[in-house]
CSV table of C-alpha atoms in Angstrom, one decimal:
chain,number,residue,atom,x,y,z
A,187,MET,CA,5.6,18.0,0.3
A,188,ILE,CA,6.8,19.6,-3.0
A,189,THR,CA,4.5,22.4,-4.2
A,190,HIS,CA,4.3,23.6,-7.8
A,191,PHE,CA,6.6,26.6,-7.0
A,192,SER,CA,9.2,24.6,-5.2
A,193,ALA,CA,9.2,22.2,-8.2
A,194,VAL,CA,9.9,25.2,-10.4
A,195,LEU,CA,12.8,26.3,-8.1
A,196,LEU,CA,14.3,22.8,-8.0
A,197,PHE,CA,14.0,22.3,-11.7
A,198,SER,CA,15.6,25.7,-12.5
A,199,LEU,CA,18.4,25.1,-10.0
A,200,PHE,CA,19.4,21.7,-11.4
A,201,VAL,CA,19.1,22.8,-15.0
A,202,SER,CA,21.1,25.9,-14.3
A,203,VAL,CA,23.9,24.0,-12.7
A,204,VAL,CA,24.3,21.7,-15.7
A,205,PHE,CA,23.9,24.6,-18.3
A,206,GLY,CA,26.4,26.7,-16.4
A,207,ILE,CA,29.0,23.9,-16.3
A,208,THR,CA,28.5,22.6,-19.8
A,209,GLN,CA,28.0,25.9,-21.8
A,210,ARG,CA,30.9,27.9,-20.5
A,211,THR,CA,34.7,27.2,-20.1
A,212,GLN,CA,35.8,29.4,-17.2
A,213,PRO,CA,34.5,28.9,-13.7
A,214,GLU,CA,33.5,32.6,-13.2
A,215,LYS,CA,31.5,32.5,-16.4
A,216,MET,CA,29.9,29.2,-15.5
A,217,VAL,CA,28.6,30.7,-12.2
A,218,ARG,CA,27.4,33.9,-14.0
A,219,PHE,CA,25.7,31.9,-16.8
A,220,GLY,CA,24.1,29.5,-14.3
A,221,LEU,CA,22.7,32.4,-12.3
A,222,PHE,CA,21.4,34.0,-15.5
A,223,CYS,CA,19.7,30.8,-16.5
A,224,PHE,CA,18.1,30.4,-13.1
A,225,ALA,CA,16.8,34.0,-13.0
A,226,CYS,CA,15.5,33.7,-16.6
A,227,MET,CA,13.6,30.4,-15.8
A,228,VAL,CA,12.1,31.5,-12.5
A,229,GLY,CA,11.4,35.0,-13.8
A,230,ALA,CA,9.7,33.7,-16.9
A,231,CYS,CA,7.6,31.3,-14.9
A,232,ILE,CA,6.4,34.0,-12.5
A,233,LEU,CA,5.6,36.3,-15.5
A,234,VAL,CA,3.7,33.7,-17.4
A,235,SER,CA,1.8,32.7,-14.2
A,236,TRP,CA,0.6,36.3,-13.6
A,237,LEU,CA,-0.3,36.5,-17.3
A,238,MET,CA,-2.5,33.4,-17.1
A,239,TYR,CA,-4.0,34.8,-13.9
A,240,PHE,CA,-5.0,38.1,-15.7
A,241,ILE,CA,-6.3,36.2,-18.7
A,242,LYS,CA,-8.6,34.1,-16.5
A,243,HIS,CA,-9.8,37.1,-14.4
B,211,MET,CA,37.4,34.1,-28.5
B,212,ALA,CA,39.8,31.3,-28.0
B,213,THR,CA,41.8,29.9,-30.9
B,214,ASN,CA,42.1,26.2,-31.7
B,215,ALA,CA,45.6,26.1,-30.3
B,216,GLU,CA,44.3,27.4,-27.0
B,217,LEU,CA,41.4,25.0,-26.9
B,218,THR,CA,43.5,22.0,-27.3
B,219,GLN,CA,46.2,23.1,-24.9
B,220,ARG,CA,46.3,21.1,-21.7
B,221,LEU,CA,47.5,22.4,-18.3
B,222,PRO,CA,50.7,20.9,-16.8
B,223,GLY,CA,50.0,17.7,-14.9
B,224,GLU,CA,46.7,17.0,-16.5
B,225,LYS,CA,46.1,13.5,-17.6
B,226,PRO,CA,44.6,12.8,-21.1
B,227,ALA,CA,41.4,10.8,-20.9
B,228,LYS,CA,39.9,8.5,-23.6
B,229,PRO,CA,37.0,10.5,-25.1
B,230,ALA,CA,34.7,7.6,-25.9
B,231,PHE,CA,35.3,6.1,-22.4
B,232,ALA,CA,34.5,9.5,-20.8
B,233,LEU,CA,31.3,9.7,-22.9
B,234,ILE,CA,30.0,6.3,-22.0
B,235,LEU,CA,31.0,6.5,-18.3
B,236,GLY,CA,29.5,10.0,-18.1
B,237,TRP,CA,26.2,8.6,-19.5
B,238,LEU,CA,26.2,5.5,-17.1
B,239,ILE,CA,27.1,7.5,-14.0
B,240,PRO,CA,26.3,11.2,-14.0
B,241,GLY,CA,29.5,13.3,-13.6
B,242,ALA,CA,31.8,10.3,-14.0
B,243,GLY,CA,33.1,11.6,-17.3
B,244,HIS,CA,34.2,14.8,-15.7
B,245,LEU,CA,35.8,12.8,-12.9
B,246,LEU,CA,37.8,11.0,-15.5
B,247,THR,CA,39.1,14.3,-16.9
B,248,GLY,CA,40.1,15.5,-13.4
B,249,LYS,CA,37.3,18.0,-13.0
B,250,TYR,CA,36.2,16.8,-9.5
B,251,ILE,CA,34.0,19.8,-8.5
B,252,ARG,CA,32.2,19.9,-11.8
B,253,ALA,CA,31.7,16.1,-11.5
B,254,ALA,CA,30.2,16.4,-8.0
B,255,LEU,CA,27.9,19.3,-9.1
B,256,LEU,CA,26.7,17.4,-12.2
B,257,PHE,CA,26.1,14.3,-10.2
B,258,ALA,CA,24.1,16.2,-7.6
B,259,ALA,CA,22.1,18.0,-10.3
B,260,VAL,CA,21.1,14.9,-12.3
B,261,LEU,CA,20.5,12.9,-9.1
B,262,GLY,CA,18.4,15.7,-7.8
B,263,MET,CA,16.3,15.7,-10.9
B,264,TYR,CA,16.0,11.9,-10.6
B,265,ILE,CA,15.0,11.9,-6.9
B,266,THR,CA,12.5,14.8,-7.3
B,267,GLY,CA,11.0,13.0,-10.3
B,268,LEU,CA,10.5,9.8,-8.4
B,269,ALA,CA,9.3,11.7,-5.3
B,270,LEU,CA,6.6,13.3,-7.4
B,271,ASN,CA,5.4,9.9,-8.7
B,272,GLY,CA,6.7,10.6,-12.2
B,273,GLN,CA,6.1,7.9,-14.8
B,274,LEU,CA,8.9,5.7,-15.8
B,275,TYR,CA,8.7,4.7,-19.5
B,276,THR,CA,9.5,1.0,-19.7
B,277,THR,CA,8.2,0.1,-23.2
B,278,ILE,CA,8.1,1.9,-26.5
B,279,SER,CA,4.5,2.4,-27.7
B,280,GLY,CA,3.8,3.7,-31.2
B,281,GLU,CA,3.3,7.3,-30.1
B,282,ILE,CA,6.1,9.7,-30.9
B,283,LEU,CA,6.0,11.5,-27.6
B,284,ASP,CA,6.3,8.2,-25.7
B,285,ILE,CA,9.3,7.3,-27.8
B,286,LEU,CA,11.0,10.6,-27.2
B,287,SER,CA,10.2,10.4,-23.4
B,288,TYR,CA,11.6,6.9,-23.3
B,289,VAL,CA,14.8,8.0,-25.0
B,290,GLY,CA,15.1,11.0,-22.7
B,291,GLN,CA,14.8,8.8,-19.6
B,292,LEU,CA,17.3,6.4,-21.0
B,293,GLY,CA,19.8,9.3,-20.8
B,294,LEU,CA,19.8,8.7,-17.0
B,295,GLY,CA,22.0,5.7,-17.6
B,296,LEU,CA,22.4,3.4,-14.6
B,297,LEU,CA,19.8,5.4,-12.6
B,298,TYR,CA,17.2,4.5,-15.2
B,299,PHE,CA,18.0,0.8,-15.0
B,300,LEU,CA,18.1,1.0,-11.2
B,301,ALA,CA,14.5,2.4,-11.2
B,302,ARG,CA,13.4,-0.3,-13.6
B,303,TRP,CA,15.1,-3.0,-11.5
B,304,PHE,CA,13.5,-1.9,-8.2
B,305,GLY,CA,10.1,-0.9,-9.8
B,306,TRP,CA,10.4,2.8,-8.9
B,307,GLY,CA,8.3,5.4,-10.7
B,308,ALA,CA,4.6,5.3,-11.5
B,309,PRO,CA,3.3,3.2,-14.4
B,310,SER,CA,1.1,6.1,-15.5
B,311,ILE,CA,0.5,9.8,-14.7
B,312,VAL,CA,-2.4,10.4,-12.4
B,313,THR,CA,-1.8,13.9,-10.9
B,314,THR,CA,-0.4,17.2,-12.2
B,315,LEU,CA,2.6,16.9,-9.9
B,316,ALA,CA,3.2,13.4,-11.3
B,317,ASP,CA,3.3,15.0,-14.8
B,318,TYR,CA,6.0,17.4,-13.4
B,319,GLY,CA,7.8,14.4,-12.0
B,320,THR,CA,7.8,12.7,-15.4
B,321,LYS,CA,9.3,15.8,-16.9
B,322,PHE,CA,12.0,15.9,-14.2
B,323,LEU,CA,12.9,12.3,-15.1
B,324,ILE,CA,13.0,13.1,-18.8
B,325,VAL,CA,15.0,16.4,-18.5
B,326,GLY,CA,17.3,14.7,-16.0
B,327,GLY,CA,18.2,12.2,-18.6
B,328,LEU,CA,18.7,14.9,-21.3
B,329,LEU,CA,20.9,16.9,-18.9
B,330,ASN,CA,23.0,13.8,-18.3
B,331,ILE,CA,23.5,13.4,-22.0
B,332,ILE,CA,24.6,17.0,-22.2
B,333,SER,CA,27.1,16.5,-19.4
B,334,ALA,CA,28.4,13.3,-21.0
B,335,VAL,CA,29.0,15.1,-24.3
B,336,ASP,CA,30.7,17.9,-22.3
B,337,ALA,CA,33.0,15.3,-20.7
B,338,TYR,CA,33.7,14.0,-24.2
B,339,SER,CA,34.7,17.5,-25.4
B,340,LEU,CA,36.9,17.9,-22.4
B,341,ALA,CA,38.6,14.6,-23.0
B,342,ASN,CA,39.3,15.1,-26.7
B,343,GLY,CA,40.5,18.7,-26.2
B,344,ARG,CA,37.6,20.5,-28.0
B,345,LYS,CA,36.7,22.3,-24.8
B,346,ALA,CA,39.5,24.0,-22.9
B,347,LEU,CA,40.5,22.4,-19.6
B,348,LYS,CA,40.6,25.4,-17.2
């Protein structure tokens, strides 16, 4: 069963792979940019989730 | 910053590919455009990523847009899912995907299908750029 968070992880992973490959020319930079995108997406999601939690409580 | 001369330079032994063919093939089959330009690992990764979005979207009971209604968001979603190429037509042929969104996760699934299509368009355009020499083949 896919949970909300695992959906976030899967989404970020797949999008990061495509962004990394298409937005950079060198393999090392592709990996670095892909990891950066993944960290940004998951990090932003966790941050916004906690923000919404504190707004509600 | 790479110069234009560096960007159009091909490595020895690399085969030139037809840009338009790489674009269309890349749209129809995710990663096939990169395969055509000789980028096998990138092709495999792009195929896995777009297929992953597609399978996850269907597993979450995402909605497959089959007709264009008058609403702008429906039109955009339809166009986005069309970006999946043959995968979209496969889903229509076999009747995969929900006719409407009933749960929150199904809404996520719909977004997976739409974004999967958009990612496939990005990768097809990237294959086009590789094939015509605008992006360096490294």
